[in-house]
Every structure is written in C-alpha cells, then in structure tokens.
PDB file of C-alpha atoms in Angstrom:
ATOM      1  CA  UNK A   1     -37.442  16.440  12.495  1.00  0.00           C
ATOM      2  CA  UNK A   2     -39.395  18.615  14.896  1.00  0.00           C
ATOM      3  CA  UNK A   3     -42.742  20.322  14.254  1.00  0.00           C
ATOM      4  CA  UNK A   4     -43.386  22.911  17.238  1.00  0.00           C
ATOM      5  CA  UNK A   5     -47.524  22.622  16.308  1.00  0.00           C
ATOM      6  CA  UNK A   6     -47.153  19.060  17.040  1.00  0.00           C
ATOM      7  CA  UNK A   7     -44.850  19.458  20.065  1.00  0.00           C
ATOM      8  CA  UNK A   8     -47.565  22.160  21.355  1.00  0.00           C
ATOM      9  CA  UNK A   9     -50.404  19.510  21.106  1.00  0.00           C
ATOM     10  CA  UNK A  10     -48.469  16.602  22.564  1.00  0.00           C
ATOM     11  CA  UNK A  11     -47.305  19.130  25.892  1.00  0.00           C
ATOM     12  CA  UNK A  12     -51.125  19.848  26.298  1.00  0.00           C
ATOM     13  CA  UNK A  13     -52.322  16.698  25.824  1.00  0.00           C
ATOM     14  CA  UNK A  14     -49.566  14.883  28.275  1.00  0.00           C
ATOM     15  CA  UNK A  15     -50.089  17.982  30.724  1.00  0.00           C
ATOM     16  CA  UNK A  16     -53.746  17.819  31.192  1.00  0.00           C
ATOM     17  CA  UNK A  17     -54.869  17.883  33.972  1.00  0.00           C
ATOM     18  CA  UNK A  18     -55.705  14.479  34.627  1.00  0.00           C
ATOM     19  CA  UNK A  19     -51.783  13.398  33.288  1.00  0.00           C
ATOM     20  CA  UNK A  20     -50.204  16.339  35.534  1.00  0.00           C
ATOM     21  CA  UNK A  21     -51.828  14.794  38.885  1.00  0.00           C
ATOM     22  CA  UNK A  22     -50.251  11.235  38.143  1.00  0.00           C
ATOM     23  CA  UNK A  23     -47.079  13.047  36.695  1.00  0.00           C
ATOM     24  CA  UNK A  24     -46.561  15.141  40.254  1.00  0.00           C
ATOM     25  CA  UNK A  25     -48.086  12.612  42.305  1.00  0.00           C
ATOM     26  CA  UNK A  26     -45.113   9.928  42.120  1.00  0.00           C
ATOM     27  CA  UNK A  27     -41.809  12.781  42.330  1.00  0.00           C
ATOM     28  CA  UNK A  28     -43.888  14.680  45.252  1.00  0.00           C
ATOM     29  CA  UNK A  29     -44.224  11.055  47.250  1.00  0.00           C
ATOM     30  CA  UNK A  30     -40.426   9.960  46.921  1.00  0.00           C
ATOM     31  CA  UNK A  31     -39.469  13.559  47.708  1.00  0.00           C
ATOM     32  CA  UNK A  32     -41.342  13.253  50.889  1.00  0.00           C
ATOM     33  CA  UNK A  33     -39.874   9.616  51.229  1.00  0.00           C
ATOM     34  CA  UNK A  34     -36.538  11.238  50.913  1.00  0.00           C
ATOM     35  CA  UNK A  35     -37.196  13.274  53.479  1.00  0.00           C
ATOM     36  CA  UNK A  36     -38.817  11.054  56.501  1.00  0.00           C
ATOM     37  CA  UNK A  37     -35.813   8.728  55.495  1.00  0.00           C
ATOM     38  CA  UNK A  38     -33.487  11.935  55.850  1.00  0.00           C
ATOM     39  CA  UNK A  39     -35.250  12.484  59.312  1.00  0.00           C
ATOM     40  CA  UNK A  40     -34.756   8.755  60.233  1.00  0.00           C
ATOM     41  CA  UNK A  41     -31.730   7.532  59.625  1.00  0.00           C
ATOM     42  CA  UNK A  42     -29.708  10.207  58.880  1.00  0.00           C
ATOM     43  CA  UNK A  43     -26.965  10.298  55.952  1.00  0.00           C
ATOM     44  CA  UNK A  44     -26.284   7.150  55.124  1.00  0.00           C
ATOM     45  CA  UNK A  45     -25.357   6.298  51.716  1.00  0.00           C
ATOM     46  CA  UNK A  46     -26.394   2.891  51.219  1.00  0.00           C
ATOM     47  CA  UNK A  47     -30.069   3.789  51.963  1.00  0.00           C
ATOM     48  CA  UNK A  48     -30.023   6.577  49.931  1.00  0.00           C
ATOM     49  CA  UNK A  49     -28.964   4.183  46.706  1.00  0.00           C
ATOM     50  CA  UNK A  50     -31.220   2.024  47.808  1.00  0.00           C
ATOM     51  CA  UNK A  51     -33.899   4.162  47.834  1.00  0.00           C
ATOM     52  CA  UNK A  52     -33.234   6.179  44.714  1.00  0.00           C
ATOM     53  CA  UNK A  53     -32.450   2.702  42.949  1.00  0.00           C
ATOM     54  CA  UNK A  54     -35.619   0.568  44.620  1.00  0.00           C
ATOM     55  CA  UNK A  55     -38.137   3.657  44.134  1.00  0.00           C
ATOM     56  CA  UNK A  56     -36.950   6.401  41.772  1.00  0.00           C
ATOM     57  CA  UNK A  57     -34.986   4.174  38.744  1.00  0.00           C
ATOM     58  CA  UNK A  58     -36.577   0.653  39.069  1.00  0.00           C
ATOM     59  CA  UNK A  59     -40.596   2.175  39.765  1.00  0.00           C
ATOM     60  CA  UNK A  60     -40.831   6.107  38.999  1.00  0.00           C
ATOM     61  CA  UNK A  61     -38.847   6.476  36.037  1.00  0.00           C
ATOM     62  CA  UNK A  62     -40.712   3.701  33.979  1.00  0.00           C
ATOM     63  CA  UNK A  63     -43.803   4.353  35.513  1.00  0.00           C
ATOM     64  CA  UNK A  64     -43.836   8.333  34.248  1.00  0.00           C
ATOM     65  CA  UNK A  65     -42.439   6.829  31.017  1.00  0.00           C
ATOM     66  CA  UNK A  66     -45.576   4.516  30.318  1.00  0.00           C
ATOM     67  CA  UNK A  67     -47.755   7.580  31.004  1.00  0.00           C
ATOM     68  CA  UNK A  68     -45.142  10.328  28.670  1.00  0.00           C
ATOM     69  CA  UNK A  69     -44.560   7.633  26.278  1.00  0.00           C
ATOM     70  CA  UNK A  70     -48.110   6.172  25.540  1.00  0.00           C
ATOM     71  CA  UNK A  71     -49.690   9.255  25.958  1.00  0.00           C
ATOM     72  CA  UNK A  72     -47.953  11.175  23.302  1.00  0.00           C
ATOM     73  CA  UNK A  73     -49.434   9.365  20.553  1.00  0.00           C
ATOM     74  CA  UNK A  74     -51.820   6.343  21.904  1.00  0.00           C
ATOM     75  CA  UNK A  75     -54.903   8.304  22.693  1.00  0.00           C
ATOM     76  CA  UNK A  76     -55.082  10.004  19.106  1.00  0.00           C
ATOM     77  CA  UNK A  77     -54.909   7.060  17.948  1.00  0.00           C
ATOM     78  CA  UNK A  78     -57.612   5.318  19.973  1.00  0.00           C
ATOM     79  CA  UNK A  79     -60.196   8.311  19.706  1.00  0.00           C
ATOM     80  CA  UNK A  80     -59.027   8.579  15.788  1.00  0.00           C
ATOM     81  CA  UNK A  81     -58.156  11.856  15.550  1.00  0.00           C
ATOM     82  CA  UNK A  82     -54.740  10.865  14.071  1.00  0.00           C
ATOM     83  CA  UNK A  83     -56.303  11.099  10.847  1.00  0.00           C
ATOM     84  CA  UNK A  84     -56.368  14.701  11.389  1.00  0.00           C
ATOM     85  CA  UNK A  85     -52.757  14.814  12.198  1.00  0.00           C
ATOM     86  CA  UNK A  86     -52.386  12.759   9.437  1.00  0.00           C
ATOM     87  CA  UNK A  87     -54.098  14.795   6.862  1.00  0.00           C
ATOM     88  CA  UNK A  88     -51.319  17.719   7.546  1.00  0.00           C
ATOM     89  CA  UNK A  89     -48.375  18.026   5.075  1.00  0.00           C
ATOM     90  CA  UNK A  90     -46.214  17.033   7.662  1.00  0.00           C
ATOM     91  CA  UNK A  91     -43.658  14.293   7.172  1.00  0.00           C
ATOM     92  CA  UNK A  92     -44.328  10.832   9.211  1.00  0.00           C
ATOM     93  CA  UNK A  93     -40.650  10.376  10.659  1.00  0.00           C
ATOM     94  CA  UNK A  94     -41.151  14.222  12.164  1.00  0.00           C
ATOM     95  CA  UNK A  95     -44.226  13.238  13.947  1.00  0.00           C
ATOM     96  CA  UNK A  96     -42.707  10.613  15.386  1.00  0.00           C
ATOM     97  CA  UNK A  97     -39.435  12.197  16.542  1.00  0.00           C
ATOM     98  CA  UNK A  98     -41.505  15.392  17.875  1.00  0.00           C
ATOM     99  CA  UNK A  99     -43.806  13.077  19.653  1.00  0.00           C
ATOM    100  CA  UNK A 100     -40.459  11.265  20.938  1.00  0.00           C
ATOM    101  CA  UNK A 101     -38.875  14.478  22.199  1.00  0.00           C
ATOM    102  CA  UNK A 102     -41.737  15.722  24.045  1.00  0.00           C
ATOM    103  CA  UNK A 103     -42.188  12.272  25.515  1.00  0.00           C
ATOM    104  CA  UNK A 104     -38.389  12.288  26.655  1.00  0.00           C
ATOM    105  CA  UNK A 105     -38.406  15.854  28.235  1.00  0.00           C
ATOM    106  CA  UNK A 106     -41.416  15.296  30.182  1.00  0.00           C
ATOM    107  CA  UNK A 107     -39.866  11.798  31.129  1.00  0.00           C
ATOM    108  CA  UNK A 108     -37.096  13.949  32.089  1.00  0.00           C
ATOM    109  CA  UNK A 109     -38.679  16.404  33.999  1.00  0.00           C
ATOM    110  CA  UNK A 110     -40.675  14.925  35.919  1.00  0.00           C
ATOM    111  CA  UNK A 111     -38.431  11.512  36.700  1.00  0.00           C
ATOM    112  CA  UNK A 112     -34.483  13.286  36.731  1.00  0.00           C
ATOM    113  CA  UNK A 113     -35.092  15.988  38.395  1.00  0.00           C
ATOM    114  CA  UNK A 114     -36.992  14.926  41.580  1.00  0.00           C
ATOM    115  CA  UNK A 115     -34.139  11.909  41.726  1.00  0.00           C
ATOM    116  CA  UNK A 116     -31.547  14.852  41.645  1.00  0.00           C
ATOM    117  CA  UNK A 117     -33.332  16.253  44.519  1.00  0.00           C
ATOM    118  CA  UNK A 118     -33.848  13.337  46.582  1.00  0.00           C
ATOM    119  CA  UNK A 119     -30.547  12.209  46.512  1.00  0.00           C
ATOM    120  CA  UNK A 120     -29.162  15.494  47.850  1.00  0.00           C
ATOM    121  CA  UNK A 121     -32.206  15.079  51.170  1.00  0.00           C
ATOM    122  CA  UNK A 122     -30.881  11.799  51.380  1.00  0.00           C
ATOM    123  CA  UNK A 123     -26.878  12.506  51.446  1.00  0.00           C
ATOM    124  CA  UNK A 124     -26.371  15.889  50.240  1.00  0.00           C
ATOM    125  CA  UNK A 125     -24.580  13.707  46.621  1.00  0.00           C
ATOM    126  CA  UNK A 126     -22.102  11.986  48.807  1.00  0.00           C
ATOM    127  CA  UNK A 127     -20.374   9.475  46.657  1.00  0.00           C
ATOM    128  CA  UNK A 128     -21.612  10.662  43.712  1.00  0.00           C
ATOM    129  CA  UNK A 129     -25.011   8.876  44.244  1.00  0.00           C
ATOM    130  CA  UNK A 130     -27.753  11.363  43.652  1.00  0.00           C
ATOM    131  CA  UNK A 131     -25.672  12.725  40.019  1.00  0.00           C
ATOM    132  CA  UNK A 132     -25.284   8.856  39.515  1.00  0.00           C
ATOM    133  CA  UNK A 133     -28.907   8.006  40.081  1.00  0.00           C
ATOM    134  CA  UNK A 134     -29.824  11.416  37.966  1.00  0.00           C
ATOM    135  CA  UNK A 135     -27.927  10.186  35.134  1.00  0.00           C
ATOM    136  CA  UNK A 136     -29.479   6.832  34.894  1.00  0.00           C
ATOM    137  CA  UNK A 137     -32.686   8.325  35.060  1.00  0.00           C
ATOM    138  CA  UNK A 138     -31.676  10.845  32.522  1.00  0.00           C
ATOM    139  CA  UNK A 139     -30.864   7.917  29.765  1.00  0.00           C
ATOM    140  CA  UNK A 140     -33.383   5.254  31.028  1.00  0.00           C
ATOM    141  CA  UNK A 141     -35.574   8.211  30.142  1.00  0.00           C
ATOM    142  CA  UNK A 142     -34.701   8.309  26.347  1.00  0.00           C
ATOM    143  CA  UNK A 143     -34.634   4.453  26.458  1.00  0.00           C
ATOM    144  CA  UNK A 144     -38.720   4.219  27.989  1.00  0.00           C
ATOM    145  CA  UNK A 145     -40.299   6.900  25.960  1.00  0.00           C
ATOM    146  CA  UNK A 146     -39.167   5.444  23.158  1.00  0.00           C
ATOM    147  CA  UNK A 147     -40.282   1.990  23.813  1.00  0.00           C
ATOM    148  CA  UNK A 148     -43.701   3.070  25.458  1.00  0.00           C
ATOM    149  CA  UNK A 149     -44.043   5.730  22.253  1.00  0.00           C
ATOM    150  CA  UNK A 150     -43.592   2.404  20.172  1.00  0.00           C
ATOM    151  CA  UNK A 151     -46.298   0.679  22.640  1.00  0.00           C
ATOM    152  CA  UNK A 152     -48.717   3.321  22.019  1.00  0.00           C
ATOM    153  CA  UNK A 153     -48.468   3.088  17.944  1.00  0.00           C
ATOM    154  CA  UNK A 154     -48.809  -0.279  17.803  1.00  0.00           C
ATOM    155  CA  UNK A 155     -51.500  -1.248  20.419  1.00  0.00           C
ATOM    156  CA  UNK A 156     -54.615   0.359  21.920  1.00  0.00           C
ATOM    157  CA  UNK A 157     -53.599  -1.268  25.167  1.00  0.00           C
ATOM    158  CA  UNK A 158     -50.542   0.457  25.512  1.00  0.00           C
ATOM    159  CA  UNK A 159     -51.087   1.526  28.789  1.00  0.00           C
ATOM    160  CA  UNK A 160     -51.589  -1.925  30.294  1.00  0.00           C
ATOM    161  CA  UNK A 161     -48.789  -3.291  28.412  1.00  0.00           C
ATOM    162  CA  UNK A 162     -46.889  -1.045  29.768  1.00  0.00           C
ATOM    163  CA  UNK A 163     -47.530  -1.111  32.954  1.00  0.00           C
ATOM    164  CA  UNK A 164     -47.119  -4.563  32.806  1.00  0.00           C
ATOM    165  CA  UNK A 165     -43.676  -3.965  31.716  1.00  0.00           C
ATOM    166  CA  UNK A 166     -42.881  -1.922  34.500  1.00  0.00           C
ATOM    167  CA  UNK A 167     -44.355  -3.287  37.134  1.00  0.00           C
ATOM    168  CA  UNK A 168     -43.352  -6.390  36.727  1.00  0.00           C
ATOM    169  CA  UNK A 169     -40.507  -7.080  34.513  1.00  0.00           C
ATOM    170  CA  UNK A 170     -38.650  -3.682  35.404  1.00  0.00           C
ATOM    171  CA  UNK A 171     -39.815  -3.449  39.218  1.00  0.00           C
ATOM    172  CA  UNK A 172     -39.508  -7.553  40.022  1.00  0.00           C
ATOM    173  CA  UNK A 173     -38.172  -9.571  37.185  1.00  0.00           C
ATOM    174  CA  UNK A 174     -35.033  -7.081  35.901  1.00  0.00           C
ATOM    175  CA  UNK A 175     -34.341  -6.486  39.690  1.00  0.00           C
ATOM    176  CA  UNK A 176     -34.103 -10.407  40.910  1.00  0.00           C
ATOM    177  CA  UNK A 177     -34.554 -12.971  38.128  1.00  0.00           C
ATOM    178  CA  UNK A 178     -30.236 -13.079  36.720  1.00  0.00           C
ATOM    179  CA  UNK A 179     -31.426 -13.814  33.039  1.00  0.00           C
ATOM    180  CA  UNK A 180     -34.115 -10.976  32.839  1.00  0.00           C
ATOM    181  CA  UNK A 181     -31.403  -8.015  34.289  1.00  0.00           C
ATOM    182  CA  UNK A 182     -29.834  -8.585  30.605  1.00  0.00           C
ATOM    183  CA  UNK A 183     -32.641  -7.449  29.177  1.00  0.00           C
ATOM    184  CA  UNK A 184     -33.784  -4.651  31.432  1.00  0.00           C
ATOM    185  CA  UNK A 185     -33.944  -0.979  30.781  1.00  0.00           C
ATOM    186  CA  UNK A 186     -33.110  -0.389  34.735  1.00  0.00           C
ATOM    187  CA  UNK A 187     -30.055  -2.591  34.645  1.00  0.00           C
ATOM    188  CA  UNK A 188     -28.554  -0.671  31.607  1.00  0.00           C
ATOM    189  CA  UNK A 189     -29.013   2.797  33.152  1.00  0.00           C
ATOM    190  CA  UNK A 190     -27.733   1.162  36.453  1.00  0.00           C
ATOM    191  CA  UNK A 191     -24.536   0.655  34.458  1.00  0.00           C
ATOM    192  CA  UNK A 192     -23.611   3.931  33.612  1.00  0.00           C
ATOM    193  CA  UNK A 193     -24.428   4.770  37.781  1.00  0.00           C
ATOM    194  CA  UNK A 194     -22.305   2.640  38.538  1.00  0.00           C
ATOM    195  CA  UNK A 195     -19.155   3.699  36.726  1.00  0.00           C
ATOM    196  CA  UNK A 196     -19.857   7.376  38.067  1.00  0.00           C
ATOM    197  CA  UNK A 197     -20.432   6.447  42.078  1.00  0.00           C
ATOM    198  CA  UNK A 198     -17.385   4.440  44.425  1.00  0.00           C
ATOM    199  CA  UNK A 199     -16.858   1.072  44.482  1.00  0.00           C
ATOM    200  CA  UNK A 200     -19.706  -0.675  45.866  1.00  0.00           C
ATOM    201  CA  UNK A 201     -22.487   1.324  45.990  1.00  0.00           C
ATOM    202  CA  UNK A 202     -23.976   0.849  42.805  1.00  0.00           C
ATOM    203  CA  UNK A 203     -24.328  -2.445  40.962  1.00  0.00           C
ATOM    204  CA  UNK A 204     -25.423  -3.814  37.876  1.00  0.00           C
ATOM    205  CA  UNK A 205     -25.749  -7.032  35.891  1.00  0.00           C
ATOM    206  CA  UNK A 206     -24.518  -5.548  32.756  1.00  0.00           C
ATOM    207  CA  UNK A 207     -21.142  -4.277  31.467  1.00  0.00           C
ATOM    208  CA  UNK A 208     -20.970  -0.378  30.247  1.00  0.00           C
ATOM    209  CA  UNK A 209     -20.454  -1.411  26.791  1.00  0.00           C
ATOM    210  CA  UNK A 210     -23.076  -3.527  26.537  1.00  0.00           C
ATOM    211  CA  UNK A 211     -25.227  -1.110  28.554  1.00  0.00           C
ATOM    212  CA  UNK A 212     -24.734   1.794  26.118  1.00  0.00           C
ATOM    213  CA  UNK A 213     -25.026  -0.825  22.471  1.00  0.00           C
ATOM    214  CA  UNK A 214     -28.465  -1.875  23.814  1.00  0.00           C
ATOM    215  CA  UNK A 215     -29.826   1.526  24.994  1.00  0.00           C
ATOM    216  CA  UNK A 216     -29.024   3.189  21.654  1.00  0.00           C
ATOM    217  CA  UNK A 217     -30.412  -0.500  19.881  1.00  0.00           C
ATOM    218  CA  UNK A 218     -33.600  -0.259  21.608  1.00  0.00           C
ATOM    219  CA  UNK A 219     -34.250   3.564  21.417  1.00  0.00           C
ATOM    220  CA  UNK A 220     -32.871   3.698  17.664  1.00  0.00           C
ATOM    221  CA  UNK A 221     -34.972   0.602  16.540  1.00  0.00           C
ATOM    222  CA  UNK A 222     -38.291   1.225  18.503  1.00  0.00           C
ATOM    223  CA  UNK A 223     -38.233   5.088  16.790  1.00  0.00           C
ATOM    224  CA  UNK A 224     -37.519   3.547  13.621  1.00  0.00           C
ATOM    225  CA  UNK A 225     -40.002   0.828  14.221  1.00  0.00           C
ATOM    226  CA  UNK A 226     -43.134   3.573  14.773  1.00  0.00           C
ATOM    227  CA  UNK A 227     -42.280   5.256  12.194  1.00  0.00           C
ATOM    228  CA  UNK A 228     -42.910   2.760   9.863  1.00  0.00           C
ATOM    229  CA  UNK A 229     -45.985   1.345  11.999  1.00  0.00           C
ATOM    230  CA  UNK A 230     -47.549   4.751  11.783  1.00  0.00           C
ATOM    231  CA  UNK A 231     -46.736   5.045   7.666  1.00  0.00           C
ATOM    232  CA  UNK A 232     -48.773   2.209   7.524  1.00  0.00           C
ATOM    233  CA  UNK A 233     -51.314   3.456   9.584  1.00  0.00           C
ATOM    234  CA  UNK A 234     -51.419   6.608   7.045  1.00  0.00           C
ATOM    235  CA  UNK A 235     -52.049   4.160   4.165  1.00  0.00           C
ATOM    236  CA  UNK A 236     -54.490   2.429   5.422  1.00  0.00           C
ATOM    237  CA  UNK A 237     -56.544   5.463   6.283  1.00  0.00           C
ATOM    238  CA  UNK A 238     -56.217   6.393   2.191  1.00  0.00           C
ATOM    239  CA  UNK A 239     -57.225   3.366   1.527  1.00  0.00           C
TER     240      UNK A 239
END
C-alpha cells in the first residue's frame, strides 16, 4: 500500500518552494508567539493551553492540513497529469494510501512538532500541556489529511473548501457554536488532550470514546471514499 516513486513525487510537489514558505511560515510565527508570550507573562499554564489550543490545534494544524492534504493529489488532478499517474501499473488504493501518508507526515511535521516546541517556551510541559497539545495535533493530523486528501479528489476547489472548513467551522463554529463541537475535528483531538493534562486545563465537548469512533470513522471512510472517487476517475479517462 505504499509506492516510494509516488511518495517521492508527492514530497516534491508538497515541498516546493512555494508550499515550503506557507508550510514554515505558520510554525515559525506561533514559535515566535510562544516566545513574546514566554517573555510576557511568564509560565503560566492556562495561557499556554490557550495559546497552543486557540492558535496551534484550532488554526495551524488544519490550516497545514488543507495545504498537505489538497496538495498531494488536487493539483494533478487540475493540471491533468493524473492520467500519467494513472497510466502506471500501479494499484488505485496504493496511490491513495501513499498520497495519504505523505500528506499525514508532512501534516505532522510541520503542525506536531512546532506545538511540541511551543509548549515547552510557554511552560517548559508543565501539566502535561505541550505532550497533550502534541498529541492532539499528532491525531487531528491523520484525521485532516485524510479529509482534505478526499477534498482534493473530489473537487477542483479543494483549497477553498477547505479553507472554508478551517477557518470557519474549525477556527469559529467547532470552537463556540455547542452543536457544531460534535462534529469537529479540533474537539475530537481536544479529547484525547484532555485525558492526558490535570483537571481543568483542557476541555472538550466530546467524550474519549466518541472522540476516538469518529476520528477512525472519518479517516477510514474519507480514504475509502477517494479511493473509489479516483477508480472512477481512471475509468472515465479509458473511456
């Protein structure tokens, strides 16, 4: 399920050079928000969750997962040279899943790891808080590639869709409308912060359990889901 030709393609194409200065832009400017806020206030733990939870999980992490996720497959398909891809005795689902993993460690790299970092400036992991916040953007990760990845196979405005999505459900309706948290990426991951952190620092709107069902539900069925969109998107390039 993983084709390292593809997986070298996808890495160049996400890490061009016009990708990589979005892609450092967003870690480099919480880093150094980290650090004026370090300067500031001092330790102080509920700032620093509120600062890796307000910035890092609810605007960062999607935001680097529309541009990982939609990236990996959407402009191939918008400039057709999917066909090409295509045309290679390679099997649909591995495309997919290749496309998926390189979408997931970039998401990772460039989304976990500055949130590790920050959260030690901020209180040096007091609580638990910057592991906690790393965590949640280590599975909300996963969760937006493979929804964005799913974005980008299905529509040629994947990017603005997904933006959309993470501007303003993740960022404003999944943080304050009560309904909307159910269905939010950011609230899921914020459940599995909160179990790891003390009492009261973290919270979120939905239960571990259901947390962890609807992650694997919506990375599971949007994978599946592209899969099949892009099989279809093979025939109809035969035909």
């Amino acid at each position: 399920m993983y084709h390292p030709t593809v997986a070298r393609l996808t890495y160049r194409a996400l890490l061009g050079r016009r990708r990589a200065l979005i892609l450092f832009a967003l870690p480099a400017l919480l880093i150094l928000i980290a650090l004026a806020v370090r300067v500031l206030t001092g330790v102080d733990d509920r700032v620093a969750s509120g600062l890796l939870g307000g910035f890092a999980l609810a605007t960062m992490v999607p935001l680097i997962g529309v541009i990982a996720g939609t990236g990996a497959i959407g402009p191939e398909i918008d400039d057709g040279s999917i066909v090409y891809l295509l045309a290679k005795p390679v099997k649909r689902p591995t495309i997919i899943m290749t496309k998926l993993i390189v979408a997931i460690a970039v998401t990772m790299a460039f989304s976990a790891v500055p949130t590790l970092i920050a959260g030690f400036i901020l209180n040096g992991n007091g609580q638990q808080i910057a592991v906690a916040y790393t965590v949640a953007a280590l599975v909300a990760s996963v969760a937006y590639s493979a929804l964005f990845l799913l974005l980008g196979t299905v529509s040629r405005h994947a990017v603005v869709f997904g933006l959309v999505y993470a501007l303003v459900w993740e960022s404003l309706f999944g943080s304050l409308v009560e309904g909307a948290k159910t269905l939010s990426v950011q609230q899921w991951s914020l459940a599995l912060a909160e179990k790891i952190t003390g009492p009261g620092i973290v919270d979120s709107a939905v239960g571990l359990p259901t947390a962890v069902v609807l992650l694997l539900v919506v990375t599971v069925g949007a994978t599946v889901y592209a899969g099949q969109k892009l099989r279809r998107l093979t025939l109809a390039g035969e035909e």
